[in-house]
XYZ file of C-alpha atoms in Angstrom:
403
model
C -14.932 10.821 -16.992
C -18.477 9.516 -16.469
C -17.295 7.091 -13.962
C -15.554 10.000 -12.153
C -18.688 11.967 -11.897
C -20.796 9.050 -10.721
C -18.245 8.646 -7.754
C -18.132 12.053 -6.526
C -19.567 12.689 -3.124
C -20.216 15.792 -1.132
C -17.866 16.626 1.749
C -19.601 17.228 5.124
C -18.282 20.557 5.480
C -18.671 22.150 1.792
C -21.605 24.052 0.781
C -23.184 23.635 -2.828
C -23.242 26.061 -5.597
C -25.262 29.344 -6.201
C -26.650 30.898 -9.309
C -23.888 33.211 -10.313
C -21.092 30.769 -10.123
C -19.147 29.401 -12.942
C -17.388 26.182 -14.092
C -13.822 25.006 -14.601
C -12.615 23.350 -17.658
C -13.231 19.454 -17.671
C -9.632 18.894 -17.527
C -9.617 20.102 -13.802
C -12.546 17.750 -12.984
C -12.305 16.693 -9.474
C -11.491 13.032 -8.802
C -11.488 13.141 -5.002
C -13.558 10.622 -3.333
C -15.043 11.592 0.248
C -17.317 10.013 2.759
C -20.127 11.837 4.104
C -19.776 12.226 7.865
C -22.979 11.951 9.958
C -24.562 15.159 11.418
C -24.342 15.268 15.173
C -27.868 15.025 16.928
C -26.714 18.120 18.915
C -26.097 20.201 16.003
C -28.521 23.197 15.212
C -28.769 21.747 11.646
C -31.109 19.106 13.399
C -33.294 21.930 15.208
C -36.632 20.612 13.988
C -39.654 20.311 16.101
C -39.535 17.160 18.234
C -42.148 15.206 16.349
C -40.328 15.497 12.893
C -36.677 14.881 14.453
C -34.891 12.384 12.321
C -31.070 11.595 12.750
C -30.700 10.479 9.321
C -31.182 13.972 7.745
C -28.110 15.487 6.110
C -28.459 18.898 4.864
C -25.954 18.291 2.056
C -28.975 16.144 0.497
C -30.815 19.252 -0.130
C -33.996 21.052 1.069
C -36.356 18.946 -0.630
C -35.124 15.820 1.035
C -35.098 17.746 4.268
C -38.737 18.627 3.885
C -40.096 15.384 2.678
C -38.457 13.701 5.790
C -40.077 16.238 8.015
C -43.562 16.199 7.027
C -44.921 17.996 9.813
C -42.193 20.423 10.027
C -43.490 23.912 11.522
C -40.466 25.926 11.684
C -37.497 26.832 9.576
C -34.370 25.005 11.029
C -32.084 27.426 12.473
C -29.302 26.919 10.053
C -31.584 28.602 7.435
C -32.550 31.644 9.362
C -31.097 34.562 7.565
C -30.340 37.938 9.170
C -32.927 39.865 6.914
C -33.382 43.483 7.835
C -36.796 44.222 9.112
C -37.454 46.642 6.240
C -36.244 44.292 3.587
C -38.448 41.278 4.717
C -39.687 39.567 1.399
C -43.165 40.338 2.436
C -42.482 43.998 2.489
C -41.572 44.193 -1.131
C -43.641 46.502 -3.263
C -45.871 44.867 -6.167
C -44.459 46.180 -9.354
C -43.514 45.359 -12.997
C -40.383 45.682 -15.145
C -40.366 47.003 -18.525
C -42.076 44.870 -20.943
C -40.619 44.798 -24.609
C -42.152 43.246 -27.676
C -39.110 41.829 -29.628
C -41.298 41.545 -32.661
C -40.347 45.296 -33.065
C -36.966 44.302 -34.050
C -37.984 42.737 -37.356
C -40.422 45.633 -38.107
C -39.987 48.801 -40.256
C -37.021 51.142 -39.365
C -39.123 53.415 -36.989
C -40.520 50.444 -35.069
C -37.116 48.874 -34.965
C -35.249 51.990 -33.584
C -38.119 52.304 -31.176
C -37.612 48.877 -29.795
C -33.864 49.372 -29.484
C -34.390 52.573 -27.581
C -36.806 50.676 -25.295
C -34.367 48.225 -24.517
C -31.646 50.755 -23.927
C -33.787 52.662 -21.620
C -34.656 49.361 -19.621
C -30.910 48.595 -19.385
C -30.119 51.924 -18.072
C -32.895 52.428 -15.842
C -33.794 48.963 -14.638
C -31.079 46.311 -15.581
C -33.990 44.183 -16.033
C -36.897 43.806 -18.606
C -39.326 41.255 -19.773
C -39.528 40.108 -23.335
C -42.472 38.965 -25.486
C -42.651 37.631 -29.043
C -39.172 36.234 -28.440
C -39.530 33.383 -31.038
C -39.146 30.436 -28.562
C -42.287 28.078 -28.497
C -44.279 27.737 -25.438
C -44.020 24.009 -26.041
C -40.205 24.129 -25.758
C -40.293 26.162 -22.601
C -42.980 23.847 -21.125
C -40.910 20.761 -22.077
C -37.903 22.199 -20.321
C -39.946 23.191 -16.994
C -41.231 19.362 -17.106
C -37.901 17.647 -17.492
C -36.188 19.837 -14.693
C -39.287 19.006 -12.270
C -38.759 15.205 -13.416
C -34.970 15.578 -12.423
C -35.557 17.012 -9.012
C -38.377 14.347 -8.239
C -35.827 11.559 -9.071
C -34.730 9.285 -6.112
C -31.847 11.157 -4.027
C -29.314 8.530 -4.939
C -29.829 9.319 -8.651
C -29.346 13.225 -8.092
C -26.252 12.605 -5.802
C -24.369 11.015 -8.724
C -23.929 14.808 -9.646
C -23.183 16.150 -6.083
C -19.490 17.435 -5.866
C -17.291 19.243 -3.544
C -15.672 21.207 -6.126
C -17.688 24.513 -6.882
C -15.957 24.808 -10.194
C -17.039 21.418 -11.637
C -18.925 21.477 -15.026
C -21.911 19.665 -13.857
C -23.367 19.779 -10.341
C -26.241 19.030 -8.339
C -26.377 20.761 -4.952
C -28.092 23.021 -2.279
C -27.715 26.352 -0.753
C -24.944 28.853 -1.911
C -21.558 28.524 -3.693
C -19.100 29.747 -0.970
C -17.480 27.110 1.222
C -17.102 29.477 3.971
C -19.533 29.040 6.941
C -22.808 30.902 6.326
C -26.683 30.514 6.904
C -28.184 28.035 4.651
C -30.689 29.019 1.785
C -33.833 27.311 0.935
C -32.691 26.108 -2.549
C -31.710 23.053 -4.211
C -30.134 23.239 -7.914
C -28.739 21.524 -10.960
C -26.064 23.496 -12.779
C -24.106 22.911 -16.038
C -22.694 24.483 -19.202
C -24.681 24.812 -22.295
C -23.401 26.634 -25.483
C -23.685 25.756 -29.164
C -20.730 23.586 -28.994
C -20.910 22.150 -25.472
C -17.727 20.190 -24.277
C -19.706 18.771 -21.261
C -22.863 17.183 -23.032
C -21.589 13.969 -22.225
C -21.686 14.739 -18.569
C -25.340 16.133 -18.636
C -27.891 14.015 -16.652
C -28.932 10.896 -18.414
C -32.006 10.687 -16.272
C -34.680 11.520 -17.033
C -34.066 9.860 -20.533
C -35.276 12.962 -22.399
C -33.125 15.536 -20.453
C -30.400 15.868 -22.683
C -32.342 16.141 -25.912
C -34.757 18.714 -24.425
C -32.022 20.824 -22.844
C -29.911 20.840 -25.808
C -32.668 22.153 -27.947
C -33.811 24.612 -25.304
C -30.380 26.016 -24.666
C -29.561 26.418 -28.510
C -32.854 28.639 -28.797
C -32.211 30.464 -25.755
C -28.608 31.211 -27.048
C -30.054 32.642 -30.189
C -32.263 34.850 -28.318
C -29.379 36.076 -26.356
C -27.535 37.046 -29.518
C -30.597 38.975 -30.780
C -30.848 41.024 -27.622
C -26.999 41.555 -27.264
C -27.393 43.080 -30.859
C -29.856 45.481 -29.889
C -28.149 46.410 -26.684
C -24.856 47.097 -28.927
C -26.791 49.337 -31.041
C -28.332 51.197 -28.118
C -24.722 51.952 -26.806
C -23.936 53.323 -30.399
C -21.816 50.237 -31.052
C -21.812 47.919 -34.078
C -24.598 45.359 -33.758
C -22.171 42.365 -33.331
C -19.919 44.256 -30.802
C -20.977 42.460 -27.741
C -21.357 39.044 -29.444
C -17.752 39.561 -30.782
C -16.505 40.532 -27.232
C -17.611 37.118 -26.040
C -14.970 35.077 -27.988
C -15.345 32.328 -30.585
C -17.804 30.363 -28.183
C -18.442 32.550 -25.361
C -19.957 30.853 -21.844
C -23.566 29.677 -21.487
C -24.409 28.211 -18.038
C -27.988 26.874 -16.984
C -29.019 27.002 -13.398
C -32.221 25.116 -12.638
C -33.497 26.060 -9.108
C -36.044 24.099 -6.891
C -37.473 26.045 -3.912
C -39.600 23.758 -1.848
C -42.673 25.248 0.038
C -41.300 26.814 3.293
C -42.997 26.738 6.801
C -41.570 30.303 7.625
C -40.869 32.086 4.315
C -40.132 35.524 5.874
C -37.091 34.005 7.836
C -35.037 32.709 4.932
C -34.340 33.067 1.103
C -34.093 30.937 -1.875
C -31.132 33.132 -2.924
C -29.623 36.148 -1.162
C -29.317 39.434 -2.946
C -26.723 39.108 -5.805
C -25.837 40.329 -9.311
C -24.998 38.071 -12.026
C -21.410 37.972 -13.242
C -21.975 37.523 -17.031
C -23.577 39.502 -19.731
C -27.320 38.446 -19.984
C -29.443 36.041 -17.895
C -32.707 34.623 -19.432
C -34.883 33.333 -16.945
C -38.427 31.525 -16.889
C -40.335 29.938 -13.968
C -43.135 27.452 -13.360
C -45.674 30.340 -12.777
C -44.983 30.772 -8.963
C -43.779 34.325 -8.313
C -40.483 34.733 -6.375
C -38.138 36.969 -7.957
C -37.472 40.312 -6.434
C -35.234 43.184 -7.635
C -33.761 46.024 -5.704
C -34.108 49.408 -7.373
C -33.452 52.745 -5.593
C -33.128 50.938 -2.488
C -36.536 49.338 -2.603
C -37.346 45.856 -3.266
C -39.972 45.129 -5.986
C -41.711 42.002 -6.571
C -41.683 40.622 -10.240
C -44.924 38.809 -11.111
C -44.829 35.810 -13.086
C -46.140 35.916 -16.714
C -46.460 32.632 -18.670
C -44.717 32.524 -21.980
C -42.531 35.446 -21.361
C -38.818 35.649 -20.388
C -37.151 37.972 -17.739
C -33.883 39.354 -18.905
C -31.247 40.808 -16.652
C -27.874 42.372 -17.084
C -24.888 40.988 -15.426
C -21.601 42.537 -14.343
C -19.771 41.865 -17.586
C -22.313 44.454 -19.411
C -22.117 46.926 -16.812
C -18.285 47.215 -17.232
C -18.540 46.950 -21.075
C -20.934 49.769 -21.171
C -18.693 51.758 -18.642
C -21.569 52.164 -16.200
C -24.179 53.426 -18.549
C -26.042 50.296 -18.146
C -26.436 48.460 -14.812
C -26.452 45.072 -13.360
C -29.066 44.972 -10.647
C -29.306 43.175 -7.186
C -31.977 40.608 -7.106
C -32.999 37.658 -4.869
C -35.303 34.737 -4.788
C -37.915 34.396 -2.000
C -39.791 31.356 -1.072
C -43.400 30.495 -0.699
C -45.402 28.970 2.097
C -47.841 27.209 -0.164
C -45.901 25.935 -3.439
C -42.880 24.754 -4.914
C -41.161 27.145 -7.161
C -38.979 26.282 -10.003
C -36.885 28.687 -12.189
C -34.525 28.199 -15.057
C -31.967 30.796 -15.287
C -29.455 30.735 -18.426
C -26.520 33.082 -18.370
C -24.483 34.292 -21.213
C -20.901 35.737 -20.716
C -17.603 35.664 -22.459
C -14.947 32.998 -22.666
C -13.112 32.420 -19.355
C -9.835 34.257 -20.819
C -11.580 37.238 -21.953
C -10.607 40.711 -20.578
C -13.555 42.148 -18.852
C -13.228 45.983 -19.474
C -15.125 48.998 -21.037
C -15.688 48.988 -24.732
C -12.865 51.187 -26.390
C -15.332 53.017 -28.555
C -17.138 54.293 -25.358
C -14.193 55.970 -23.724
C -11.858 58.677 -25.305
C -9.180 58.574 -22.767
C -7.935 55.663 -20.447
C -8.801 57.841 -17.355
C -12.490 57.799 -18.416
C -12.634 54.127 -17.637
C -14.673 53.637 -14.463
C -13.402 50.034 -14.206
C -10.083 48.229 -13.989
C -9.425 45.364 -16.650
C -9.697 41.946 -15.405
C -9.688 38.361 -16.646
C -13.258 37.068 -16.719
C -12.208 33.791 -14.805
C -10.342 35.842 -12.222
C -13.469 38.018 -11.680
C -15.623 35.166 -11.095
C -13.132 33.599 -8.771
C -13.123 36.818 -6.727
C -16.857 36.891 -6.756
C -17.309 33.400 -5.714
C -14.550 33.441 -2.878
C -16.429 36.139 -0.725
C -19.321 35.715 1.714
C -20.278 39.309 0.917
C -23.384 39.666 -1.288
C -24.817 42.354 -3.309
C -22.247 44.003 -6.002
C -19.384 43.801 -3.835
C -17.196 42.079 -6.453
C -17.975 44.900 -8.973
C -17.150 47.349 -6.340
C -13.569 45.960 -6.116
C -12.670 46.677 -9.692
C -14.076 50.239 -9.747
C -11.639 53.056 -10.280
C -11.968 55.539 -7.395
């Protein structure tokens, strides 16, 4: 299996994966070997300024590679220019702040505990995003994870390309831009993505370079999983359900997916995005970054910039929880913008149900079947539908809503 991983190459016509993608069981791992075709010198992909023109640049190698081989790039290549509405330009977003919740209150007296649960419930209903403090994960653990991810992206290209694959469902992938294989404008992002989980069946496939990666990532993902379970419990109670209702709905193991994103500094940040607006398909996503702001969320048709606060996590709800709550709690569109001055690194860890789980409203929340706002769907089928469309936003969720 490891040899197969090292032999996979990217097909010239295939784009890489985005954050809200998922993975296929290892048994379906692609064994296809393809050669990378050279990019035509007449292609708009090569539309850099003349002084930085380089025939050897291949966009499948990532944005970091592109920038490093075009030192005096003054403009965004045409393939990265996105059709962003004038009123939704990244620089037009309003400075704001999502709710901040002290999770220490969940361990306090009953009154404090109930107040914290109410705060989480309110944030889920009104924002779909919130920030947590006193989450129990050491700052040193967070820093080590950020450090080892930065080391991975700074590896020689040949080392990273060992994990490059043309199969968007592969369990470990290094790539760039979005997940869909359909033609689209490229995004200013490179990524590393793989399964986590308390019992990770793909641990042996994780990067073995940097040498500390596996140990650091394993410890980090274990602690983030435990944090997610605590938050799931509070959300369950906020819905009037048993504290372990959501955790049980995930199945015996659930699904944990880590997506580490690398956004190089960009010469024209108002013309492109790191990630286009989207909602996540899972239950909870727990996110940290390297201190460079770049997350924006859409609320009431207005884009808000979320500041970066060291030592905290941003938590956002995915489509699975919106469906489970029968629409009481909302997944929210968000996007990643890029900076002209600095590299941004973000690490997002999604937590959702097992692939064969049925996504549907919690039965205690609906008295009659007709009250359900969403049609049941198998989780892996929902992901497949979400990943096969070039539409962004919450289009996949709209497709399973009852009229």
